[in-house]
PDB file of C-alpha atoms in Angstrom:
ATOM      1  CA  MET A   1     -50.682  15.267 -37.975  1.00 43.00           C
ATOM      2  CA  SER A   2     -50.648  11.583 -39.653  1.00 42.00           C
ATOM      3  CA  ASP A   3     -49.310  12.926 -42.979  1.00 45.00           C
ATOM      4  CA  SER A   4     -46.355  14.642 -41.047  1.00 44.00           C
ATOM      5  CA  ASN A   5     -44.732  11.250 -40.272  1.00 47.00           C
ATOM      6  CA  THR A   6     -44.106  10.503 -44.070  1.00 44.00           C
ATOM      7  CA  THR A   7     -44.010  13.852 -45.654  1.00 45.00           C
ATOM      8  CA  ASP A   8     -40.498  15.190 -46.932  1.00 48.00           C
ATOM      9  CA  PHE A   9     -39.297  17.907 -44.944  1.00 53.00           C
ATOM     10  CA  THR A  10     -35.991  19.384 -44.206  1.00 57.00           C
ATOM     11  CA  ASN A  11     -36.356  20.823 -40.871  1.00 65.00           C
ATOM     12  CA  PRO A  12     -39.009  19.152 -38.781  1.00 74.00           C
ATOM     13  CA  SER A  13     -41.195  21.461 -36.645  1.00 83.00           C
ATOM     14  CA  THR A  14     -41.682  18.505 -34.373  1.00 89.00           C
ATOM     15  CA  PHE A  15     -41.004  14.975 -33.375  1.00 92.00           C
ATOM     16  CA  ILE A  16     -42.945  12.236 -32.189  1.00 92.00           C
ATOM     17  CA  LEU A  17     -41.619  10.293 -29.300  1.00 93.00           C
ATOM     18  CA  LEU A  18     -42.828   6.747 -28.871  1.00 91.00           C
ATOM     19  CA  GLY A  19     -41.969   6.491 -25.284  1.00 89.00           C
ATOM     20  CA  ILE A  20     -40.968   2.336 -25.113  1.00 89.00           C
ATOM     21  CA  PRO A  21     -41.441   0.927 -28.385  1.00 89.00           C
ATOM     22  CA  GLY A  22     -43.362  -2.488 -28.151  1.00 86.00           C
ATOM     23  CA  LEU A  23     -44.597  -1.798 -24.649  1.00 86.00           C
ATOM     24  CA  GLU A  24     -47.367   0.881 -25.277  1.00 84.00           C
ATOM     25  CA  THR A  25     -49.902  -1.161 -23.834  1.00 87.00           C
ATOM     26  CA  ALA A  26     -47.917  -1.461 -20.495  1.00 86.00           C
ATOM     27  CA  HIS A  27     -46.862   2.461 -20.383  1.00 90.00           C
ATOM     28  CA  ILE A  28     -49.218   3.172 -17.347  1.00 92.00           C
ATOM     29  CA  TRP A  29     -47.908   0.400 -15.312  1.00 93.00           C
ATOM     30  CA  LEU A  30     -44.359   1.162 -16.336  1.00 90.00           C
ATOM     31  CA  SER A  31     -45.095   4.740 -15.216  1.00 93.00           C
ATOM     32  CA  ILE A  32     -45.439   3.806 -11.388  1.00 94.00           C
ATOM     33  CA  PRO A  33     -41.832   2.593 -10.918  1.00 93.00           C
ATOM     34  CA  PHE A  34     -40.383   5.572 -13.029  1.00 93.00           C
ATOM     35  CA  CYS A  35     -42.403   8.063 -11.332  1.00 95.00           C
ATOM     36  CA  THR A  36     -41.712   6.673  -7.692  1.00 95.00           C
ATOM     37  CA  MET A  37     -37.880   6.619  -8.557  1.00 94.00           C
ATOM     38  CA  TYR A  38     -38.290  10.344  -9.879  1.00 95.00           C
ATOM     39  CA  ILE A  39     -39.986  11.350  -6.673  1.00 95.00           C
ATOM     40  CA  ILE A  40     -37.476   9.805  -4.307  1.00 94.00           C
ATOM     41  CA  ALA A  41     -34.470  11.400  -6.425  1.00 94.00           C
ATOM     42  CA  VAL A  42     -36.021  14.887  -6.254  1.00 95.00           C
ATOM     43  CA  LEU A  43     -36.657  14.670  -2.539  1.00 93.00           C
ATOM     44  CA  GLY A  44     -33.403  12.993  -1.931  1.00 92.00           C
ATOM     45  CA  ASN A  45     -31.129  15.215  -3.711  1.00 94.00           C
ATOM     46  CA  PHE A  46     -33.347  18.401  -2.418  1.00 94.00           C
ATOM     47  CA  THR A  47     -32.729  17.061   1.273  1.00 90.00           C
ATOM     48  CA  ILE A  48     -29.067  16.679   0.535  1.00 91.00           C
ATOM     49  CA  LEU A  49     -28.686  20.453  -0.467  1.00 93.00           C
ATOM     50  CA  PHE A  50     -31.012  21.416   2.316  1.00 90.00           C
ATOM     51  CA  ILE A  51     -28.540  19.570   4.987  1.00 90.00           C
ATOM     52  CA  VAL A  52     -25.562  20.789   3.609  1.00 89.00           C
ATOM     53  CA  LYS A  53     -26.845  24.518   3.549  1.00 90.00           C
ATOM     54  CA  VAL A  54     -28.146  24.492   6.986  1.00 86.00           C
ATOM     55  CA  GLU A  55     -25.024  22.730   8.739  1.00 85.00           C
ATOM     56  CA  PRO A  56     -22.073  24.867   8.882  1.00 84.00           C
ATOM     57  CA  SER A  57     -19.757  21.782   9.803  1.00 82.00           C
ATOM     58  CA  LEU A  58     -20.372  20.317   6.476  1.00 84.00           C
ATOM     59  CA  HIS A  59     -19.224  23.552   4.502  1.00 87.00           C
ATOM     60  CA  GLY A  60     -16.088  21.456   3.139  1.00 87.00           C
ATOM     61  CA  PRO A  61     -14.796  20.479  -0.254  1.00 90.00           C
ATOM     62  CA  MET A  62     -16.291  16.794  -0.070  1.00 88.00           C
ATOM     63  CA  TYR A  63     -19.903  18.321   0.506  1.00 90.00           C
ATOM     64  CA  TYR A  64     -19.381  21.187  -1.930  1.00 93.00           C
ATOM     65  CA  PHE A  65     -18.720  18.646  -4.406  1.00 93.00           C
ATOM     66  CA  LEU A  66     -21.931  16.492  -3.286  1.00 92.00           C
ATOM     67  CA  CYS A  67     -24.035  19.504  -3.747  1.00 94.00           C
ATOM     68  CA  MET A  68     -22.659  19.858  -7.294  1.00 96.00           C
ATOM     69  CA  LEU A  69     -23.653  15.993  -7.812  1.00 95.00           C
ATOM     70  CA  ALA A  70     -26.919  16.784  -6.261  1.00 95.00           C
ATOM     71  CA  ILE A  71     -27.750  19.556  -8.654  1.00 96.00           C
ATOM     72  CA  THR A  72     -26.584  17.601 -11.541  1.00 96.00           C
ATOM     73  CA  ASP A  73     -28.554  14.501 -10.522  1.00 95.00           C
ATOM     74  CA  LEU A  74     -31.736  16.990 -10.598  1.00 96.00           C
ATOM     75  CA  VAL A  75     -31.091  18.469 -13.934  1.00 95.00           C
ATOM     76  CA  LEU A  76     -30.696  14.878 -15.673  1.00 94.00           C
ATOM     77  CA  SER A  77     -33.838  13.444 -14.171  1.00 93.00           C
ATOM     78  CA  THR A  78     -35.838  16.360 -14.592  1.00 95.00           C
ATOM     79  CA  SER A  79     -34.749  16.654 -18.529  1.00 94.00           C
ATOM     80  CA  THR A  80     -36.095  13.241 -19.025  1.00 92.00           C
ATOM     81  CA  LEU A  81     -38.836  12.180 -16.681  1.00 93.00           C
ATOM     82  CA  PRO A  82     -41.514  14.769 -17.032  1.00 93.00           C
ATOM     83  CA  LYS A  83     -41.859  14.451 -20.585  1.00 93.00           C
ATOM     84  CA  MET A  84     -41.858  10.680 -20.404  1.00 93.00           C
ATOM     85  CA  LEU A  85     -44.585  10.729 -17.890  1.00 93.00           C
ATOM     86  CA  SER A  86     -46.730  12.895 -19.982  1.00 93.00           C
ATOM     87  CA  ILE A  87     -46.284  10.212 -22.739  1.00 92.00           C
ATOM     88  CA  PHE A  88     -47.255   7.617 -20.574  1.00 91.00           C
ATOM     89  CA  TRP A  89     -50.419   9.057 -18.718  1.00 93.00           C
ATOM     90  CA  PHE A  90     -51.371  11.470 -21.455  1.00 90.00           C
ATOM     91  CA  ASN A  91     -49.951  10.035 -24.810  1.00 88.00           C
ATOM     92  CA  SER A  92     -48.276  13.603 -25.341  1.00 90.00           C
ATOM     93  CA  ARG A  93     -45.703  12.391 -27.804  1.00 90.00           C
ATOM     94  CA  GLU A  94     -44.830  15.658 -29.682  1.00 93.00           C
ATOM     95  CA  ILE A  95     -41.651  17.577 -28.840  1.00 93.00           C
ATOM     96  CA  ASP A  96     -40.920  20.650 -30.437  1.00 93.00           C
ATOM     97  CA  PHE A  97     -37.669  20.261 -32.881  1.00 92.00           C
ATOM     98  CA  SER A  98     -35.826  23.245 -30.548  1.00 92.00           C
ATOM     99  CA  ALA A  99     -37.013  21.665 -27.231  1.00 94.00           C
ATOM    100  CA  CYS A 100     -35.766  18.226 -28.583  1.00 94.00           C
ATOM    101  CA  LEU A 101     -32.289  19.590 -29.277  1.00 95.00           C
ATOM    102  CA  THR A 102     -32.180  21.206 -26.171  1.00 95.00           C
ATOM    103  CA  GLN A 103     -33.185  18.170 -24.109  1.00 96.00           C
ATOM    104  CA  MET A 104     -30.408  16.253 -25.989  1.00 96.00           C
ATOM    105  CA  TYR A 105     -27.880  18.988 -24.968  1.00 96.00           C
ATOM    106  CA  PHE A 106     -28.855  18.934 -21.177  1.00 96.00           C
ATOM    107  CA  ILE A 107     -28.911  15.359 -20.877  1.00 95.00           C
ATOM    108  CA  HIS A 108     -25.605  14.624 -22.564  1.00 95.00           C
ATOM    109  CA  SER A 109     -23.702  17.734 -21.151  1.00 96.00           C
ATOM    110  CA  PHE A 110     -24.868  16.743 -17.803  1.00 95.00           C
ATOM    111  CA  SER A 111     -23.782  13.245 -18.049  1.00 94.00           C
ATOM    112  CA  VAL A 112     -20.363  14.573 -18.691  1.00 96.00           C
ATOM    113  CA  VAL A 113     -20.604  17.150 -15.995  1.00 97.00           C
ATOM    114  CA  GLU A 114     -21.461  14.291 -13.360  1.00 95.00           C
ATOM    115  CA  SER A 115     -18.528  12.058 -14.781  1.00 94.00           C
ATOM    116  CA  GLY A 116     -16.411  15.053 -13.955  1.00 95.00           C
ATOM    117  CA  ILE A 117     -17.748  15.501 -10.576  1.00 95.00           C
ATOM    118  CA  PHE A 118     -16.899  11.797  -9.741  1.00 94.00           C
ATOM    119  CA  VAL A 119     -13.091  12.773 -10.734  1.00 95.00           C
ATOM    120  CA  ALA A 120     -13.413  16.017  -8.168  1.00 95.00           C
ATOM    121  CA  MET A 121     -14.685  13.786  -5.455  1.00 92.00           C
ATOM    122  CA  ALA A 122     -11.950  11.079  -6.268  1.00 92.00           C
ATOM    123  CA  LEU A 123      -9.639  13.880  -6.145  1.00 93.00           C
ATOM    124  CA  ASP A 124     -10.909  15.192  -2.883  1.00 92.00           C
ATOM    125  CA  ARG A 125     -10.571  11.496  -1.287  1.00 90.00           C
ATOM    126  CA  TYR A 126      -7.035  11.200  -2.421  1.00 91.00           C
ATOM    127  CA  VAL A 127      -5.962  14.435  -0.744  1.00 92.00           C
ATOM    128  CA  ALA A 128      -8.186  13.996   2.452  1.00 89.00           C
ATOM    129  CA  ILE A 129      -6.236  10.371   2.934  1.00 88.00           C
ATOM    130  CA  CYS A 130      -2.957  10.857   1.301  1.00 89.00           C
ATOM    131  CA  HIS A 131      -2.328  14.328   2.378  1.00 89.00           C
ATOM    132  CA  PRO A 132      -4.701  15.051   5.268  1.00 87.00           C
ATOM    133  CA  LEU A 133      -2.689  17.824   6.949  1.00 87.00           C
ATOM    134  CA  ARG A 134      -2.482  19.626   3.730  1.00 89.00           C
ATOM    135  CA  HIS A 135      -6.286  19.017   2.934  1.00 87.00           C
ATOM    136  CA  SER A 136      -7.692  22.424   3.975  1.00 87.00           C
ATOM    137  CA  THR A 137      -4.737  24.210   2.224  1.00 91.00           C
ATOM    138  CA  ILE A 138      -4.860  22.359  -1.093  1.00 92.00           C
ATOM    139  CA  LEU A 139      -8.665  22.291  -1.663  1.00 92.00           C
ATOM    140  CA  THR A 140      -9.625  25.738  -0.614  1.00 92.00           C
ATOM    141  CA  ASN A 141     -13.059  27.219  -1.596  1.00 92.00           C
ATOM    142  CA  THR A 142     -11.406  28.994  -4.413  1.00 94.00           C
ATOM    143  CA  VAL A 143      -9.863  25.786  -5.696  1.00 95.00           C
ATOM    144  CA  VAL A 144     -13.298  24.018  -5.197  1.00 95.00           C
ATOM    145  CA  ALA A 145     -15.033  26.657  -7.124  1.00 95.00           C
ATOM    146  CA  LYS A 146     -12.515  26.736 -10.019  1.00 96.00           C
ATOM    147  CA  ILE A 147     -12.855  22.794 -10.116  1.00 96.00           C
ATOM    148  CA  GLY A 148     -16.585  23.065 -10.445  1.00 96.00           C
ATOM    149  CA  LEU A 149     -16.330  25.764 -13.074  1.00 97.00           C
ATOM    150  CA  ALA A 150     -13.783  23.629 -15.122  1.00 97.00           C
ATOM    151  CA  VAL A 151     -16.299  20.600 -14.953  1.00 97.00           C
ATOM    152  CA  VAL A 152     -19.270  22.408 -16.098  1.00 97.00           C
ATOM    153  CA  LEU A 153     -17.361  23.993 -18.849  1.00 97.00           C
ATOM    154  CA  ARG A 154     -16.039  20.848 -20.057  1.00 96.00           C
ATOM    155  CA  GLY A 155     -19.366  19.355 -20.307  1.00 96.00           C
ATOM    156  CA  SER A 156     -20.995  22.375 -21.832  1.00 96.00           C
ATOM    157  CA  ILE A 157     -18.302  22.700 -24.842  1.00 97.00           C
ATOM    158  CA  LEU A 158     -17.985  19.192 -25.593  1.00 96.00           C
ATOM    159  CA  VAL A 159     -21.603  18.369 -26.022  1.00 97.00           C
ATOM    160  CA  LEU A 160     -22.048  21.817 -27.951  1.00 96.00           C
ATOM    161  CA  PRO A 161     -21.738  20.500 -31.320  1.00 96.00           C
ATOM    162  CA  TYR A 162     -24.369  17.693 -30.923  1.00 96.00           C
ATOM    163  CA  PRO A 163     -27.232  19.929 -31.284  1.00 94.00           C
ATOM    164  CA  PHE A 164     -25.648  22.161 -34.029  1.00 94.00           C
ATOM    165  CA  LEU A 165     -24.731  19.097 -36.075  1.00 93.00           C
ATOM    166  CA  ALA A 166     -28.251  17.345 -35.536  1.00 92.00           C
ATOM    167  CA  ARG A 167     -30.076  20.672 -36.593  1.00 90.00           C
ATOM    168  CA  GLY A 168     -27.746  20.799 -39.732  1.00 88.00           C
ATOM    169  CA  TRP A 169     -28.810  17.419 -41.110  1.00 89.00           C
ATOM    170  CA  PRO A 170     -31.676  17.044 -43.495  1.00 88.00           C
ATOM    171  CA  TYR A 171     -34.827  15.008 -42.291  1.00 87.00           C
ATOM    172  CA  CYS A 172     -36.759  13.439 -45.104  1.00 81.00           C
ATOM    173  CA  ARG A 173     -37.522  10.007 -43.837  1.00 77.00           C
ATOM    174  CA  THR A 174     -39.662  10.398 -40.632  1.00 84.00           C
ATOM    175  CA  ASN A 175     -39.981  12.238 -37.670  1.00 87.00           C
ATOM    176  CA  ILE A 176     -40.695   9.399 -35.382  1.00 91.00           C
ATOM    177  CA  ILE A 177     -38.202   8.687 -32.683  1.00 91.00           C
ATOM    178  CA  PRO A 178     -38.418   5.087 -31.183  1.00 90.00           C
ATOM    179  CA  HIS A 179     -37.130   6.168 -27.992  1.00 91.00           C
ATOM    180  CA  SER A 180     -38.812   8.221 -24.902  1.00 92.00           C
ATOM    181  CA  TYR A 181     -36.372  11.201 -25.063  1.00 93.00           C
ATOM    182  CA  CYS A 182     -34.248  12.800 -27.652  1.00 93.00           C
ATOM    183  CA  GLU A 183     -31.191  10.602 -27.352  1.00 91.00           C
ATOM    184  CA  HIS A 184     -28.413  12.118 -29.716  1.00 91.00           C
ATOM    185  CA  ILE A 185     -27.747   8.996 -31.852  1.00 88.00           C
ATOM    186  CA  ALA A 186     -31.475   8.082 -31.929  1.00 89.00           C
ATOM    187  CA  VAL A 187     -32.182  11.549 -33.347  1.00 91.00           C
ATOM    188  CA  VAL A 188     -29.344  11.970 -35.973  1.00 91.00           C
ATOM    189  CA  LYS A 189     -30.395   8.431 -37.283  1.00 89.00           C
ATOM    190  CA  LEU A 190     -33.515   9.826 -38.625  1.00 90.00           C
ATOM    191  CA  ALA A 191     -31.707  12.199 -41.232  1.00 90.00           C
ATOM    192  CA  CYS A 192     -31.563  11.341 -44.780  1.00 87.00           C
ATOM    193  CA  ALA A 193     -27.750  11.897 -44.944  1.00 84.00           C
ATOM    194  CA  ILE A 194     -24.207  10.063 -44.069  1.00 84.00           C
ATOM    195  CA  ILE A 195     -24.045  11.192 -40.636  1.00 87.00           C
ATOM    196  CA  ARG A 196     -20.644   9.882 -39.688  1.00 90.00           C
ATOM    197  CA  ILE A 197     -19.619  13.352 -38.447  1.00 93.00           C
ATOM    198  CA  SER A 198     -22.378  13.214 -35.629  1.00 91.00           C
ATOM    199  CA  SER A 199     -21.571   9.449 -35.101  1.00 89.00           C
ATOM    200  CA  TYR A 200     -18.010   9.794 -34.983  1.00 92.00           C
ATOM    201  CA  TYR A 201     -18.093  12.738 -32.649  1.00 94.00           C
ATOM    202  CA  GLY A 202     -20.424  11.263 -30.330  1.00 91.00           C
ATOM    203  CA  LEU A 203     -18.276   8.190 -29.912  1.00 89.00           C
ATOM    204  CA  PHE A 204     -15.227  10.579 -29.488  1.00 93.00           C
ATOM    205  CA  VAL A 205     -16.398  12.378 -26.747  1.00 93.00           C
ATOM    206  CA  ALA A 206     -17.827   9.249 -25.150  1.00 89.00           C
ATOM    207  CA  MET A 207     -14.464   7.388 -25.337  1.00 89.00           C
ATOM    208  CA  LEU A 208     -12.551  10.720 -24.399  1.00 93.00           C
ATOM    209  CA  VAL A 209     -14.700  11.366 -21.196  1.00 93.00           C
ATOM    210  CA  THR A 210     -15.223   7.876 -19.805  1.00 89.00           C
ATOM    211  CA  GLY A 211     -11.448   6.973 -20.769  1.00 91.00           C
ATOM    212  CA  LEU A 212     -10.099  10.025 -19.094  1.00 94.00           C
ATOM    213  CA  ASP A 213     -12.260  10.053 -16.076  1.00 94.00           C
ATOM    214  CA  VAL A 214     -12.157   6.319 -15.302  1.00 91.00           C
ATOM    215  CA  PHE A 215      -8.205   6.545 -15.657  1.00 94.00           C
ATOM    216  CA  PHE A 216      -8.095   9.491 -13.161  1.00 93.00           C
ATOM    217  CA  VAL A 217     -10.472   7.818 -10.866  1.00 92.00           C
ATOM    218  CA  THR A 218      -8.619   4.557 -10.768  1.00 91.00           C
ATOM    219  CA  MET A 219      -5.316   6.380 -10.540  1.00 93.00           C
ATOM    220  CA  SER A 220      -6.615   8.409  -7.245  1.00 91.00           C
ATOM    221  CA  TYR A 221      -7.837   5.077  -5.822  1.00 90.00           C
ATOM    222  CA  THR A 222      -4.708   3.099  -6.487  1.00 90.00           C
ATOM    223  CA  GLN A 223      -2.675   5.808  -4.135  1.00 91.00           C
ATOM    224  CA  ILE A 224      -5.555   5.758  -1.711  1.00 88.00           C
ATOM    225  CA  LEU A 225      -5.531   2.162  -1.416  1.00 87.00           C
ATOM    226  CA  ARG A 226      -1.804   2.222  -1.006  1.00 89.00           C
ATOM    227  CA  ALA A 227      -2.215   4.601   1.775  1.00 86.00           C
ATOM    228  CA  ILE A 228      -4.892   2.451   3.610  1.00 85.00           C
ATOM    229  CA  PHE A 229      -2.878  -0.717   3.440  1.00 83.00           C
ATOM    230  CA  SER A 230       0.146   1.120   4.840  1.00 83.00           C
ATOM    231  CA  LEU A 231      -1.647   2.125   7.980  1.00 80.00           C
ATOM    232  CA  PRO A 232      -0.952   0.109  11.093  1.00 79.00           C
ATOM    233  CA  THR A 233      -3.852  -1.466  12.199  1.00 80.00           C
ATOM    234  CA  LYS A 234      -7.105  -3.160  10.778  1.00 80.00           C
ATOM    235  CA  ASP A 235      -9.387  -0.988  12.158  1.00 81.00           C
ATOM    236  CA  ALA A 236      -7.757   2.251  10.981  1.00 77.00           C
ATOM    237  CA  ARG A 237      -7.626   0.635   7.637  1.00 80.00           C
ATOM    238  CA  LEU A 238     -11.462  -0.394   7.556  1.00 80.00           C
ATOM    239  CA  LYS A 239     -12.335   3.336   9.189  1.00 78.00           C
ATOM    240  CA  THR A 240     -10.266   4.990   6.523  1.00 76.00           C
ATOM    241  CA  PHE A 241     -11.921   2.815   3.729  1.00 76.00           C
ATOM    242  CA  GLY A 242     -15.307   3.602   5.026  1.00 74.00           C
ATOM    243  CA  THR A 243     -14.916   7.330   4.021  1.00 70.00           C
ATOM    244  CA  CYS A 244     -14.402   6.145   0.444  1.00 77.00           C
ATOM    245  CA  SER A 245     -17.154   3.568   0.227  1.00 78.00           C
ATOM    246  CA  SER A 246     -19.922   5.903  -0.626  1.00 77.00           C
ATOM    247  CA  HIS A 247     -17.956   7.420  -3.183  1.00 81.00           C
ATOM    248  CA  LEU A 248     -17.019   4.065  -4.848  1.00 83.00           C
ATOM    249  CA  CYS A 249     -20.749   2.863  -4.785  1.00 81.00           C
ATOM    250  CA  ALA A 250     -21.975   6.034  -6.333  1.00 84.00           C
ATOM    251  CA  ILE A 251     -19.271   5.533  -9.207  1.00 86.00           C
ATOM    252  CA  LEU A 252     -20.495   2.036  -9.749  1.00 84.00           C
ATOM    253  CA  ALA A 253     -23.879   3.177  -9.926  1.00 83.00           C
ATOM    254  CA  PHE A 254     -23.164   5.713 -12.647  1.00 86.00           C
ATOM    255  CA  TYR A 255     -20.389   4.097 -14.985  1.00 85.00           C
ATOM    256  CA  ILE A 256     -21.791   0.529 -15.353  1.00 82.00           C
ATOM    257  CA  PRO A 257     -25.378   1.459 -16.563  1.00 78.00           C
ATOM    258  CA  ALA A 258     -23.885   4.234 -18.746  1.00 76.00           C
ATOM    259  CA  LEU A 259     -21.200   1.971 -20.261  1.00 76.00           C
ATOM    260  CA  PHE A 260     -23.654  -0.859 -20.875  1.00 75.00           C
ATOM    261  CA  SER A 261     -26.313   1.627 -22.462  1.00 72.00           C
ATOM    262  CA  PHE A 262     -23.727   2.911 -24.535  1.00 70.00           C
ATOM    263  CA  LEU A 263     -22.057  -0.230 -25.935  1.00 71.00           C
ATOM    264  CA  THR A 264     -25.557  -1.877 -26.628  1.00 70.00           C
ATOM    265  CA  HIS A 265     -26.853   0.936 -28.517  1.00 65.00           C
ATOM    266  CA  ARG A 266     -24.134   1.087 -30.802  1.00 63.00           C
ATOM    267  CA  PHE A 267     -22.447  -2.289 -31.235  1.00 64.00           C
ATOM    268  CA  ASP A 268     -24.992  -4.824 -30.250  1.00 58.00           C
ATOM    269  CA  HIS A 269     -27.874  -4.814 -32.532  1.00 65.00           C
ATOM    270  CA  ASN A 270     -29.517  -8.014 -31.178  1.00 73.00           C
ATOM    271  CA  VAL A 271     -30.775  -6.412 -27.876  1.00 74.00           C
ATOM    272  CA  PRO A 272     -34.316  -5.747 -28.380  1.00 80.00           C
ATOM    273  CA  LEU A 273     -35.328  -1.852 -28.521  1.00 81.00           C
ATOM    274  CA  HIS A 274     -37.509  -1.760 -25.750  1.00 82.00           C
ATOM    275  CA  PHE A 275     -34.990  -3.184 -23.548  1.00 83.00           C
ATOM    276  CA  HIS A 276     -32.250  -0.675 -24.731  1.00 83.00           C
ATOM    277  CA  VAL A 277     -34.799   2.237 -23.937  1.00 87.00           C
ATOM    278  CA  ILE A 278     -35.643   1.126 -20.929  1.00 87.00           C
ATOM    279  CA  PHE A 279     -31.980   0.811 -19.824  1.00 84.00           C
ATOM    280  CA  ALA A 280     -31.250   4.323 -21.131  1.00 85.00           C
ATOM    281  CA  ASN A 281     -33.988   5.438 -18.916  1.00 87.00           C
ATOM    282  CA  LEU A 282     -32.784   3.903 -15.732  1.00 86.00           C
ATOM    283  CA  TYR A 283     -29.086   4.879 -16.607  1.00 84.00           C
ATOM    284  CA  LEU A 284     -30.538   8.642 -16.294  1.00 88.00           C
ATOM    285  CA  LEU A 285     -32.864   7.871 -13.283  1.00 90.00           C
ATOM    286  CA  VAL A 286     -31.320   5.295 -10.906  1.00 89.00           C
ATOM    287  CA  PRO A 287     -28.059   7.288 -10.134  1.00 90.00           C
ATOM    288  CA  PRO A 288     -30.146  10.216  -9.274  1.00 92.00           C
ATOM    289  CA  MET A 289     -32.193   8.193  -7.100  1.00 92.00           C
ATOM    290  CA  LEU A 290     -29.530   6.090  -5.278  1.00 89.00           C
ATOM    291  CA  ASN A 291     -26.883   8.878  -4.834  1.00 89.00           C
ATOM    292  CA  PRO A 292     -28.768  10.693  -1.809  1.00 89.00           C
ATOM    293  CA  ILE A 293     -29.453   7.230  -0.282  1.00 86.00           C
ATOM    294  CA  ILE A 294     -25.913   6.085  -0.421  1.00 84.00           C
ATOM    295  CA  TYR A 295     -24.417   9.294   0.939  1.00 80.00           C
ATOM    296  CA  GLY A 296     -27.456   9.538   3.372  1.00 74.00           C
ATOM    297  CA  VAL A 297     -27.050   6.183   4.738  1.00 70.00           C
ATOM    298  CA  ARG A 298     -23.260   5.670   4.518  1.00 69.00           C
ATOM    299  CA  ASN A 299     -22.317   9.339   5.498  1.00 72.00           C
ATOM    300  CA  LYS A 300     -22.307   9.414   9.151  1.00 73.00           C
ATOM    301  CA  GLU A 301     -22.378  13.479   9.333  1.00 76.00           C
ATOM    302  CA  ILE A 302     -25.189  13.753   7.000  1.00 79.00           C
ATOM    303  CA  ARG A 303     -27.092  10.785   8.631  1.00 76.00           C
ATOM    304  CA  GLY A 304     -26.602  12.539  11.911  1.00 76.00           C
ATOM    305  CA  ARG A 305     -27.932  15.818  10.994  1.00 76.00           C
ATOM    306  CA  LEU A 306     -31.060  14.250   9.195  1.00 76.00           C
ATOM    307  CA  LEU A 307     -31.949  12.321  12.348  1.00 77.00           C
ATOM    308  CA  HIS A 308     -31.299  15.494  14.362  1.00 74.00           C
ATOM    309  CA  LEU A 309     -33.637  17.466  12.281  1.00 71.00           C
ATOM    310  CA  PHE A 310     -36.327  14.707  12.557  1.00 69.00           C
ATOM    311  CA  THR A 311     -36.047  14.503  16.077  1.00 74.00           C
ATOM    312  CA  HIS A 312     -36.034  18.230  16.666  1.00 63.00           C
ATOM    313  CA  LYS A 313     -39.200  18.629  14.722  1.00 58.00           C
ATOM    314  CA  ARG A 314     -40.937  15.933  16.896  1.00 58.00           C
ATOM    315  CA  THR A 315     -39.710  17.690  20.180  1.00 52.00           C
TER     316      THR A 315
END
């Protein structure tokens, strides 16, 4: 295996993931917070799915979108954390070439899906606040299903070229990836070819998705804030704004780390590699961990149902 790191090859059978380069001696200690966050993310998102399923009063557009978000968070965190923990605990660094491309596809496609779900949730809040009497007729179950399908198809189709382009490059330098998972640019940088197509397409997808989604979310909340400030009393304004606060917190928790990780990886070469890798992992783990907490704590219906389940079990 030691020779395979430097031997010329066109289609490597395996890649070697380094984990967090430069912090190999601290992998065991780093695994503790990462594993804790992963457990919280899994338990929290499954709890959200369970509560929405068993509570008929939560069978509405906002909670359907919340379930889509929970499923997406479970896929995102599970796509990276188990393999990363196996590197930390068992030094299991090898990953099959096809498995690496599959992991790449799931990470990037579901990141696009999550961004689209936030747009859908912003649309739901816009309709609920600006057109409350028409909310149930505009966002029917059929419309919600079509929006969900469109969001998934967008993420699936836009990211589909990533693994196909990556598979087509010749890899003759090394098969060592200085990362804890198969991030798109980290993989294609190993190719001994000019990778402008992969690089430019990845930049195009990131700018297109982020630009459009942030634009639509901003437009939705501009209209929402106009409607809120037109309300007659301060209590009414605060109560209405409270229905959006969970969504705003979740959006900030997703977009800020994502933009920081993307921009530093592509444009700021002075950022230490281990810092970038840690932040890239937090970007995929912190939102899945925080989203159930944000919605569970701030959403009165979910919080009430959760408390009811616990008190009912004790009784």
